[in-house]
XYZ file of C-alpha atoms in Angstrom:
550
model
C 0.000 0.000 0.000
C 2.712 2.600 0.746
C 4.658 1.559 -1.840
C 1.497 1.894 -4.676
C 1.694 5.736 -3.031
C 5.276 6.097 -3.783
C 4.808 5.249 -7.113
C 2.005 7.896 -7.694
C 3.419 11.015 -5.779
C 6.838 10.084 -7.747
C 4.530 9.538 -11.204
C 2.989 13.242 -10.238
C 6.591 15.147 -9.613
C 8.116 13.599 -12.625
C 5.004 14.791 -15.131
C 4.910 18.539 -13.049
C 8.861 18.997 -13.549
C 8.657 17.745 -17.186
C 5.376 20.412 -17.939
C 8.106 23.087 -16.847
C 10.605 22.414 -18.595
C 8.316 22.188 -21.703
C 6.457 25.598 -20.821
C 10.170 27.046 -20.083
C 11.550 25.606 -23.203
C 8.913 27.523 -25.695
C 9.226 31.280 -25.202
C 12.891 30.473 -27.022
C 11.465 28.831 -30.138
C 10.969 30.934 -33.232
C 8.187 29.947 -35.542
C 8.884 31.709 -39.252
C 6.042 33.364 -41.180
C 4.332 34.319 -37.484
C 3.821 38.241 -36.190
C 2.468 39.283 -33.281
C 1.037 42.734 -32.490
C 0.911 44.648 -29.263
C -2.320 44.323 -27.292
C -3.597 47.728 -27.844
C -5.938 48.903 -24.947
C -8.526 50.516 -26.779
C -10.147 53.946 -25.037
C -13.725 54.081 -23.579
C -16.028 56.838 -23.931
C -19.116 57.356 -21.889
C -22.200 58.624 -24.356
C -24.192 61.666 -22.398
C -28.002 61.090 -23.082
C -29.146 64.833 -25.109
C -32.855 64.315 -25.433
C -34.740 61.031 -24.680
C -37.733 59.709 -26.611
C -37.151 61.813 -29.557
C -39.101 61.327 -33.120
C -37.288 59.360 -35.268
C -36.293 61.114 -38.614
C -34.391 59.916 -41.871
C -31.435 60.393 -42.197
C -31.646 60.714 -46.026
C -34.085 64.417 -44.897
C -31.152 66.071 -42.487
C -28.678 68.140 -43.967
C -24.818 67.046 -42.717
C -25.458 70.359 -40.048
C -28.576 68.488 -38.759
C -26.168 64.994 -38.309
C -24.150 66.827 -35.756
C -24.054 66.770 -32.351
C -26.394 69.814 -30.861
C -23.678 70.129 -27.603
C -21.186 71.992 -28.392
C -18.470 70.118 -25.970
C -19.233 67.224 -28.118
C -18.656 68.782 -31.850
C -15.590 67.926 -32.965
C -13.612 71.355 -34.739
C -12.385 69.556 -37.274
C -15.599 67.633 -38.600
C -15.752 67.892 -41.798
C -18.376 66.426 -44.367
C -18.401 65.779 -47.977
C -20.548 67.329 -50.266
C -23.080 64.810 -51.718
C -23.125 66.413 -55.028
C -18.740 66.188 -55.291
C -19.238 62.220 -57.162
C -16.062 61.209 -59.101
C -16.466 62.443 -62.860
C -16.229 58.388 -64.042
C -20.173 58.090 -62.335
C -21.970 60.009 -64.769
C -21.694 57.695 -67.051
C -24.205 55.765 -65.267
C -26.889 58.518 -65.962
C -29.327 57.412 -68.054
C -29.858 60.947 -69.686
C -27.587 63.862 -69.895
C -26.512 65.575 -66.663
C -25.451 68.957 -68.109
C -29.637 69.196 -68.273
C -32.040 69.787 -65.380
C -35.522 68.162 -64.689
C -35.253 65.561 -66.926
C -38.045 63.407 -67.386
C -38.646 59.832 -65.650
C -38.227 56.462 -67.534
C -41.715 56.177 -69.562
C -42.250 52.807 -67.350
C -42.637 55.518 -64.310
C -45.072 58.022 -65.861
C -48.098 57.926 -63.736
C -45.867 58.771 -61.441
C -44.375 61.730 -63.408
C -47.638 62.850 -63.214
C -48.757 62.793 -59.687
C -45.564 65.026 -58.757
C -46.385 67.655 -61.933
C -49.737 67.977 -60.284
C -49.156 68.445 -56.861
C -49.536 72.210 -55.536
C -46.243 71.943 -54.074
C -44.536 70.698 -57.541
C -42.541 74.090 -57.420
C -40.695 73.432 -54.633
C -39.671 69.459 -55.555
C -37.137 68.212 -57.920
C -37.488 64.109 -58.945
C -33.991 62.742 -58.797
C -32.603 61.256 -61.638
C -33.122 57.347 -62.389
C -29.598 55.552 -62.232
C -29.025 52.382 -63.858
C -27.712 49.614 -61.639
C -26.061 46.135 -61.736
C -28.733 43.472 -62.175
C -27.875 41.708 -59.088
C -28.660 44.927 -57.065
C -31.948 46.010 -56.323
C -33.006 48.715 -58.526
C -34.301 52.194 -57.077
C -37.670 54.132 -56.838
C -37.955 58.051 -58.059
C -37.344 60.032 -54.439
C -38.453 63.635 -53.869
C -35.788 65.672 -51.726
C -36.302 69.211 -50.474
C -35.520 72.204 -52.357
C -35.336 75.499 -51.215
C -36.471 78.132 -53.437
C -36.673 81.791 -53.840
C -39.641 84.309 -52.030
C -40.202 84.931 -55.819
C -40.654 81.812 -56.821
C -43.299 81.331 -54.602
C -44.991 84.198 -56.104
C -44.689 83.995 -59.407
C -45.890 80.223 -59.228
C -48.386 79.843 -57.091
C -50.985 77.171 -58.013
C -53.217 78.048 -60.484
C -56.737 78.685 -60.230
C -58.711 76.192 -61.498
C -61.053 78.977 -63.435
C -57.684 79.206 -65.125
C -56.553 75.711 -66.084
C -57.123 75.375 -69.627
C -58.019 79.052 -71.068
C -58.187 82.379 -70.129
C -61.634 82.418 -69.006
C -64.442 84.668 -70.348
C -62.023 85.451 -73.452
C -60.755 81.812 -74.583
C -63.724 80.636 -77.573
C -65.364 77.384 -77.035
C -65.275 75.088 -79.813
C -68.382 74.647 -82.173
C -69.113 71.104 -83.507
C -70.805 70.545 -86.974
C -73.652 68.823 -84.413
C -73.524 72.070 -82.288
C -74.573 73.709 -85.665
C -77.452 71.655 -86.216
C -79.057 71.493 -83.362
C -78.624 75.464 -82.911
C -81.948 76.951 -80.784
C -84.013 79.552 -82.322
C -82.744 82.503 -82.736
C -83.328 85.203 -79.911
C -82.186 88.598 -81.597
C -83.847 90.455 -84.841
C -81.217 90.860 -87.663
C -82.397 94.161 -89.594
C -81.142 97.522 -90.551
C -82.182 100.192 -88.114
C -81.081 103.798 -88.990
C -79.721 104.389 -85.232
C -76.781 102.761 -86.376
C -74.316 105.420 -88.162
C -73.581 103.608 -91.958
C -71.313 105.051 -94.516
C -71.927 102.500 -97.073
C -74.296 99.513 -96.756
C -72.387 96.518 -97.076
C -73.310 93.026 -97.832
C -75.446 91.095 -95.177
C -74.236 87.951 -93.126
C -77.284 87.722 -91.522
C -77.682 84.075 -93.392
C -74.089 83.214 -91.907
C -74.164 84.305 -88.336
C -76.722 83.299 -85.519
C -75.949 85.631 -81.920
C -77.608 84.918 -78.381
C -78.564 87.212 -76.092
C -78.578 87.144 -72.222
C -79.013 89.376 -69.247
C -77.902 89.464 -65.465
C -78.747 91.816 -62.609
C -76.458 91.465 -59.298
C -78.898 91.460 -56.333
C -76.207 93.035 -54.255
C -75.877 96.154 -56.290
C -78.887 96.358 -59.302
C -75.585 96.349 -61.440
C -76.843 94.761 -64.539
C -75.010 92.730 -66.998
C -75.294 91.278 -70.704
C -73.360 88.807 -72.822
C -73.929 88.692 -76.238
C -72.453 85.532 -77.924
C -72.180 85.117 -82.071
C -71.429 82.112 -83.564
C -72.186 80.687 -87.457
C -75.674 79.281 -88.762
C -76.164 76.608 -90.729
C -75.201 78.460 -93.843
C -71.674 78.660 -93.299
C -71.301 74.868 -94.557
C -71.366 76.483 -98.584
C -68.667 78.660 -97.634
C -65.210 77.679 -98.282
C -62.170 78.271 -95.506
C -59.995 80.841 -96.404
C -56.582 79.724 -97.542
C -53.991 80.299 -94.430
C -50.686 80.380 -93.305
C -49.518 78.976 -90.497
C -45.951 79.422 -88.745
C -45.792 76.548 -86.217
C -42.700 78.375 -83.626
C -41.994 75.536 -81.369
C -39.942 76.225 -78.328
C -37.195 73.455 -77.999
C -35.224 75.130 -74.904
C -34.052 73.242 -71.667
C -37.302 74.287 -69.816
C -39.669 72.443 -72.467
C -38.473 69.095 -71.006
C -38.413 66.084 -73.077
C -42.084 64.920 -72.256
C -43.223 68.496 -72.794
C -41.661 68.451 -76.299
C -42.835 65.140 -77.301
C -46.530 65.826 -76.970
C -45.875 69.198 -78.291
C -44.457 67.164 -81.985
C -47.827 64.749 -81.749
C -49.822 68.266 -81.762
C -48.244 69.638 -84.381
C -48.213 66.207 -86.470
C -51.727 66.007 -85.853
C -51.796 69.994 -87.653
C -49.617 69.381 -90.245
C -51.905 66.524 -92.039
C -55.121 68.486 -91.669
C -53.918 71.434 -93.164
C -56.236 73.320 -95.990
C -54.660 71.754 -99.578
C -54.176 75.675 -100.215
C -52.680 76.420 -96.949
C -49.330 77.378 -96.614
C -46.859 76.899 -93.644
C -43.480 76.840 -91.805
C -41.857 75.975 -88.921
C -39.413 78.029 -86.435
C -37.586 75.880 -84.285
C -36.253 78.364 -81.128
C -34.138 78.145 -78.312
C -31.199 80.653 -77.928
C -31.218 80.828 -81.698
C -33.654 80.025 -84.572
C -33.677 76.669 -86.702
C -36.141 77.064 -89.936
C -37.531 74.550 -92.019
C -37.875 76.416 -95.223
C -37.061 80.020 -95.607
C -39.984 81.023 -96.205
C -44.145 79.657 -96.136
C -44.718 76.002 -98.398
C -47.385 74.022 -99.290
C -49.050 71.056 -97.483
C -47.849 68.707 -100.323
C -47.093 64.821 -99.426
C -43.370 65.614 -99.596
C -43.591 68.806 -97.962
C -45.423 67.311 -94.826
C -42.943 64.348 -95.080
C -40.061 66.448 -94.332
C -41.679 68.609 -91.777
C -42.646 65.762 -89.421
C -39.032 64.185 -89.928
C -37.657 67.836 -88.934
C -40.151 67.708 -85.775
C -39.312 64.402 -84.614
C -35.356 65.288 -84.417
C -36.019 68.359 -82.389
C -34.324 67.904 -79.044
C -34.931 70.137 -75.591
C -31.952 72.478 -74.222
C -30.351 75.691 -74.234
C -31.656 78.633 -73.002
C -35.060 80.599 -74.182
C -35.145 83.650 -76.393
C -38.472 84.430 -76.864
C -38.379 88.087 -77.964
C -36.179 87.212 -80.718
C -38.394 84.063 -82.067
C -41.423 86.331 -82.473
C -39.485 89.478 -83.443
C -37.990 87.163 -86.257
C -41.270 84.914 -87.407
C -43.305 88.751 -87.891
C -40.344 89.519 -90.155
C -40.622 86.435 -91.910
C -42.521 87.410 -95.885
C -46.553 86.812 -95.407
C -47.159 84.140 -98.292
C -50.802 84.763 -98.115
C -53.532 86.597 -95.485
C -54.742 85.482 -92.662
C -51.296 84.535 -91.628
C -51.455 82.997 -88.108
C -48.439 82.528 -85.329
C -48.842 79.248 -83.482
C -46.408 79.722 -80.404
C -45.550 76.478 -78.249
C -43.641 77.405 -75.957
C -43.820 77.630 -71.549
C -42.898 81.247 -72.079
C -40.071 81.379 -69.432
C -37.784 83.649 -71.348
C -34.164 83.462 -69.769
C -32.052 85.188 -73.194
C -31.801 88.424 -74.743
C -34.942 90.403 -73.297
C -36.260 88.786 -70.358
C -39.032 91.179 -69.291
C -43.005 90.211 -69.736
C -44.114 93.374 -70.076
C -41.160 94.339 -72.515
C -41.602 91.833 -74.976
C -45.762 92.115 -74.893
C -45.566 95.511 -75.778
C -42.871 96.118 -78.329
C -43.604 92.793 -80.363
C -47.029 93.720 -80.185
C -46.577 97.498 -81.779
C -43.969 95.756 -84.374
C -46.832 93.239 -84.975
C -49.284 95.881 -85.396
C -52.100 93.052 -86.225
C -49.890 92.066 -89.552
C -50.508 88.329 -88.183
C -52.625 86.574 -85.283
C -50.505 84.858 -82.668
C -51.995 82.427 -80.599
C -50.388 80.561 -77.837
C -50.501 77.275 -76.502
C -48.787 75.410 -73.573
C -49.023 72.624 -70.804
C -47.970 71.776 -67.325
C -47.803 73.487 -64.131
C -44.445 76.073 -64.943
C -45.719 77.983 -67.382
C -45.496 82.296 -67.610
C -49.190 82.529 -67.774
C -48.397 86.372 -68.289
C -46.590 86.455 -71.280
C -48.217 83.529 -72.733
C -51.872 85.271 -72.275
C -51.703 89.051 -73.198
C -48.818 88.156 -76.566
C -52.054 86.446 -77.723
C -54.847 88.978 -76.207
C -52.742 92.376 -77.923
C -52.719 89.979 -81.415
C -55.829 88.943 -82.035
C -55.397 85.422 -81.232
C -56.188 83.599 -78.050
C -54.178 81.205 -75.556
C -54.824 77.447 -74.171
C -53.359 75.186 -72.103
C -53.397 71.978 -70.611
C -53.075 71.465 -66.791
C -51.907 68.131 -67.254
C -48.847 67.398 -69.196
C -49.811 63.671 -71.030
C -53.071 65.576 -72.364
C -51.238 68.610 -73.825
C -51.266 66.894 -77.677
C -55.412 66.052 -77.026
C -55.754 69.375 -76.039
C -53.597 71.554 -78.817
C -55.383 69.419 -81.334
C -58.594 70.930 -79.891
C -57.513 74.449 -80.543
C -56.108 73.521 -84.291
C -59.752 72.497 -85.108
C -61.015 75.617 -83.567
C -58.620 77.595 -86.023
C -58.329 75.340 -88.773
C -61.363 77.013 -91.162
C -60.972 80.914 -90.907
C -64.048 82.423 -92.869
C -64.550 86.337 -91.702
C -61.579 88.461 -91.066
C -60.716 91.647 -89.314
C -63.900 91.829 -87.369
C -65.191 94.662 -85.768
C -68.245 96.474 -84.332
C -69.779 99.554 -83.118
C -73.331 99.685 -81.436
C -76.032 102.540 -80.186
C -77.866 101.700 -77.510
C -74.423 100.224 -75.599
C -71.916 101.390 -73.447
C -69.101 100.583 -75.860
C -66.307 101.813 -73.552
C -67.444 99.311 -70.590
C -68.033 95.827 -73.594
C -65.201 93.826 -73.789
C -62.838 92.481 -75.617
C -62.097 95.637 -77.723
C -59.981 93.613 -79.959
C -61.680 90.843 -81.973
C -59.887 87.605 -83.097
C -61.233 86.303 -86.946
C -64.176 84.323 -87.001
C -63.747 80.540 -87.364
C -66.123 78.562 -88.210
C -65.293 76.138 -85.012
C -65.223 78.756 -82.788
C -67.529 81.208 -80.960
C -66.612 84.459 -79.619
C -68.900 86.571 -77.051
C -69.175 90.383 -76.244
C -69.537 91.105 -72.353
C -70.865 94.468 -71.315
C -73.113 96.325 -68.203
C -76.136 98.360 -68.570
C -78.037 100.571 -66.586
C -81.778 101.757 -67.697
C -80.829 101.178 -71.858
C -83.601 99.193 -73.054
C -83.267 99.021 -77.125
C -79.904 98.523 -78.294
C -78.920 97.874 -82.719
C -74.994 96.719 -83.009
C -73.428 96.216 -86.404
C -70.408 93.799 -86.810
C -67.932 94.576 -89.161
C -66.110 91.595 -91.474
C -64.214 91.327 -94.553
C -64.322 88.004 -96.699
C -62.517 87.768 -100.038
C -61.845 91.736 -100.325
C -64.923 92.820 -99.707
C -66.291 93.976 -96.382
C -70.131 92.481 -95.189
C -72.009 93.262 -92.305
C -74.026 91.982 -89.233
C -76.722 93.781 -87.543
C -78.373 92.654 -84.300
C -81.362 94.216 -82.680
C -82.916 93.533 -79.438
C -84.885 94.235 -75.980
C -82.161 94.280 -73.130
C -85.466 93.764 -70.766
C -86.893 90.985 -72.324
C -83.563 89.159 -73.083
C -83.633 85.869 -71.356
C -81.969 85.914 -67.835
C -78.275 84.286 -67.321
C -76.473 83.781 -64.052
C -73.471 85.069 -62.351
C -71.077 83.941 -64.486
C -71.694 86.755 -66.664
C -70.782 89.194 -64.395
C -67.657 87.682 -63.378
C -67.029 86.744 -67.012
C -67.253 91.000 -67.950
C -64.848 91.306 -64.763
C -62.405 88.402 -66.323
C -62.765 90.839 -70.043
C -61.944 94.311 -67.676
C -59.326 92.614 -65.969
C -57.451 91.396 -69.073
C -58.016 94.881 -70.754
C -56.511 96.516 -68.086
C -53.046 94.292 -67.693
C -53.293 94.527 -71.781
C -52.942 98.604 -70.928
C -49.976 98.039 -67.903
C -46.599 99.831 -69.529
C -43.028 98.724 -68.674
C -41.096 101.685 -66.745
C -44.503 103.633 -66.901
C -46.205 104.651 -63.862
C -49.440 102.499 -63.818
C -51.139 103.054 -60.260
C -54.772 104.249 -61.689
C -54.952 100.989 -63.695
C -53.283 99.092 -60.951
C -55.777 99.945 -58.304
C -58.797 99.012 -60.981
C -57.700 95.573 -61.194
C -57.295 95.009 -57.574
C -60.364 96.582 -56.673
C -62.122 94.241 -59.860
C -60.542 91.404 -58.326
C -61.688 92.002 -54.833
C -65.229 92.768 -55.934
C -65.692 89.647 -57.892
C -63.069 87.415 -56.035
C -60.798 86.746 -58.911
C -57.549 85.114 -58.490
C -55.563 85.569 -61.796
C -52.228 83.761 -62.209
C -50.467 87.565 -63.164
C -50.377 89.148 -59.767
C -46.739 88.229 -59.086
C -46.183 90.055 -62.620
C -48.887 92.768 -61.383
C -46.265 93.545 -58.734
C -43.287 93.660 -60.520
C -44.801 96.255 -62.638
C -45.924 98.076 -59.560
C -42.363 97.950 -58.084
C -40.520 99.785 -61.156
C-alpha cells in the first residue's frame, strides 16, 4: 500500500517537472512566417443622453449640419463632411440621360408617377432625382423627392393656379363649335335688320344668313348692377362657304425648360396639324431656343413631300439651351406673309431666360412691331408655365391662348384648338353699337371668325332698353355686315357667371394697358379693386407687382 503511493506522488513530480521544462523551453522557439502585435488597450467613452424619446427622422431628410451633435463640448472642430453632389467624374456615365440638363423626365415605365408630382400644388418646390441604372444583381431604385429650397419669388410667381384658369383664359378663350352644335342650334333670340340708329357710310353686304348671336341678361342682387353677354357664332349656312386659304408658322420652343415629355406631346400636336392642313394652306416651322432653326425660308405648301419632311424635322427636335423668346417672335413677324390670314402658333412655356427677359417688354414692343400684320396664338401645358406672357402676346394679337393642366393631355388638347382655327371664314372683325356702353363691352380687340369657334361680347347696362350693333367683317376683299337688334329687358336671364365673365374681359383689358417703366397706379388699383369685388384670383399678380415695383 505505501509503496502503490510512492509510485504515484513520484509519477505526479516527474510529469509537473517535465510540464516546466516544456512551458520554459517555448518562449525560445521561433516559428517563421508568425507576427504578433501589441495588445492595444482601446479607449472608452461614456455617451451623455441629449434628449430622450425623440421622433425618429431619416437620415436621407437632415442636412450634414442636422447629423451633428447639438452640444457643443461634443462637436468635434475639425468635422468635416463631404458634399453629396462632389461624385467622381467616371459616375456620370451611369446617368441614363444627360446631366449637363435639369428636370429631366422619368423612364416612360414611371409616368403615372411623373404625373402625380407635376400635379401636386407643391410641384414648385420638388425636384425628382434622376433614375440611375444599376447592376442586375442589385436592387433597382424608386424616383425620391428631396427638399428644395427656393426663392420668395418663386413662390410668387408660381403659385398654383386657379382652377377657373386651367385650360383658357376664361371669359375670353372661344369654345369650340361642332358641326352637331350647328345643327341642333336653338331659335334665334335677336332680330337681324337695318335700323337707322346705327351710323352707316356704305351699306355693305349682309351675313345675316351666316351668323346666328344669343342674347342674355344678369342683374347682381347686391348692387342692381346689370349685366349682358352677347355671344355670335355661325348658322347653318356657313357649310357652302369655303375656308380661307392660311398660313400657319408653327414656332416651337425646344429650350431646356420644355423638357423632353413636354416636347414630345408638343411634336404629336403639331403632327396632328400638319396633315389636316387646308390643300391651299401654306406653312413653316421656327424651331427656337437661344437661336432660330427654320424649315424652309420662307411659307410652303401642305404637299405629301412637304409634310414628309416637316414631321421628320419635328421628330429630331431635341430640348436644351436657353429661351429667347423676344427674338423668335421678333424674327417669325419679319418672316414674308405668303398669303392673309397669316397665323403665329407659339408652343412654348414662355419662361424667357435670353436676350430680353421682361413680360411686359416683350408684350408691348412685339405687339406694336406686330401691329395686327398676323394673329398669334399661344398654346402650352404643365404646371411652370409664364401665364403672363403667354396670355396678353395672344390677347394684344388677335389670337387667343390654351393650355393643358396636365402634361400627357397637352397633344389632345392643342389638337382641340387647331380644329377651332383650322377654317378661318370672316376676317378683321369689328363692331360699333347705339344703344351700348361701348367703352365698358369687352374684348375691344376681336380675333377672326372661325367657323369652329364662338366668340362673345360682355358688357353692363343701366336703364338702356333698345340697343342695334353692327359687326364689321371682310371676306374675299370685300367687307359684309351683321346687324343685331334687341330688348335688353326681355332678353332671357343668365347667371353670375356673366358678371364675373365682364370682370375676367376688364381685368385682361386693363393688364393689356400696364406699360413697362410707366407709372401704372390708376390701372393698378382698378384691377385690384375688380378682383376684390368679384373674387378673382388671376395667375399675373406676381407680374402685377413687378410692374408696380418699377
Amino acid at each position: 500500500m505505501w509503496k502503490a503511493r510512492r509510485r504515484f506522488w513520484i509519477a505526479l513530480i516527474v510529469s509537473v517537472v517535465l510540464h516546466l521544462i516544456f512551458v520554459t523551453g517555448s518562449f525560445q522557439v521561433n516559428i517563421r512566417g508568425a507576427h504578433f502585435q501589441p495588445i492595444v488597450n482601446k479607449r472608452t467613452f461614456k455617451i451623455k443622453t441629449l434628449q430622450e424619446n425623440l421622433p425618429a427622422k431619416s437620415t436621407a431628410q437632415q442636412s450634414p449640419e442636422e447629423q451633428k451633435f447639438k452640444e457643443p463640448e461634443l462637436t468635434e472642430p475639425n468635422l468635416s463632411f463631404k458634399n453629396p453632389n462632389d461624385t467622381p467624374a467616371k459616375k456620370e456615365t451611369l446617368l441614363k440621360k444627360d446631366t449637363r440638363q435639369v428636370d429631366k423626365t422619368v423612364n416612360a415605365k414611371e409616368r403615372d408617377l411623373s404625373e402625380l408630382f407635376r400635379d401636386l400644388p407643391q410641384a414648385k418646390a420638388l425636384k425628382q432625382k434622376e433614375v440611375r441604372q444599376t447592376r442586375q444583381d442589385l436592387v433597382e431604385t424608386t424616383p425620391t423627392v428631396e427638399r428644395k429650397m427656393v426663392t420668395a419669388d418663386e413662390l410668387v410667381k408660381e403659385k398654383p393656379v386657379d382652377e377657373a384658369f386651367y385650360e383658357k383664359m376664361p371669359g375670353f378663350t372661344p369654345s369650340l363649335v361642332t358641326d352637331e352644335d350647328i345643327e341642333h342650334q336653338k331659335d334665334v333670340e335677336l332680330k337681324h335688320s337695318f335700323l337707322p340708329a346705327v351710323q352707316r357710310k356704305q351699306i355693305y353686304e349682309d351675313l345675316e344668313e351666316y351668323l346666328v348671336s344669343e342674347l342674355q341678361t344678369y342683374t347682381d342682387p347686391k348692387d342692381g348692377q346689370k349685366y349682358f353677354k352677347l355671344v355670335i357664332k355661325v348658322g347653318k349656312a356657313t357649310k357652302e362657304l369655303p375656308a380661307l386659304p392660311k398660313e400657319i408658322l408653327f414656332l416651337i420652343d425646344c429650350s431646356i425648360s420644355i423638357q423632353k415629355d413636354r416636347l414630345e406631346e408638343f411634336k404629336s400636336g403639331i403632327e396632328y396639324a400638319l396633315r389636316n392642313l387646308g390643300e391651299n394652306d401654306t406653312f413653316n416651322i421656327l424651331a427656337f431656343r437661344d437661336e432660330i432653326t427654320r424649315f424652309k425660308p420662307n411659307s410652303v405648301p401642305p404637299n405629301q413631300n412637304n409634310i414628309t419632311q416637316a414631321v421628320r424635322f419635328v421628330e429630331k427636335l431635341t430640348a436644351g439651351a436657353k429661351t429667347d423668346t423676344y427674338n423668335a417672335l421678333n424674327e417669325s413677324i419679319k418672316t414674308k406673309i405668303v398669303q392673309t390670314p397669316s397665323y403665329i402658333i407659339l408652343l412654348s412655356d414662355g419662361r424667357s431666360t435670353e436676350g430680353v427677359t421682361d413680360s411686359t417688354k416683350i408684350i408691348n414692343e412685339i405687339s406694336t412691331y406686330n401691329n395686327g400684320r398676323r394673329s398669334i396664338f399661344a398654346f402650352s401645358g404643365g404646371l411652370r408655365v409664364n401665364r403672363y406672357l403667354l396670355d396678353f402676346i395672344s390677347y394684344k394679337n388677335r389670337g387667343w391662348t390654351e393650355y393643358s393642366y396636365r402634361t400627357h393631355l397637352i397633344d389632345e388638347h392643342l389638337t382641340s384648338m387647331y380644329e377651332k382655327i383650322k377654317d378661318p371664314i370672316f376676317l378683321n372683325l369689328r363692331y360699333r353699337s347705339n344703344g351700348l356702353n361701348t367703352e365698358e363691352m369687352f374684348p375691344k380687340i376681336l380675333p377672326d371668325f372661325f367657323r369652329n369657334a364662338e366668340f362673345t361680347l360682355y358688357g353692363i347696362y343701366d336703364e338702356q332698353d333698345q340697343f342695334v350693333l353692327q359687326l364689321l367683317a371682310d371676306f374675299k376683299g370685300k367687307t359684309k355686315e351683321f346687324i343685331m337688334q334687341g330688348k335688353l329687358q326681355s332678353a332671357p336671364q343668365g347667371g353670375e357667371d356673366i358678371a364675373k365673365n365682364w370682370a375676367f374681359n376688364k381685368i385682361y383689358y386693363l393688364i393689356s394697358s400696364l406699360e413697362h417703366d410707366k407709372k401704372n397706379d390708376a390701372i393698378i388699383k382698378q384691377i385690384r379693386e375688380l378682383s376684390e369685388k368679384f373674387n378673382i384670383d388671376t395667375p399675373y399678380s406676381g407680374d402685377i407687382a413687378d410692374i408696380d415695383l418699377h
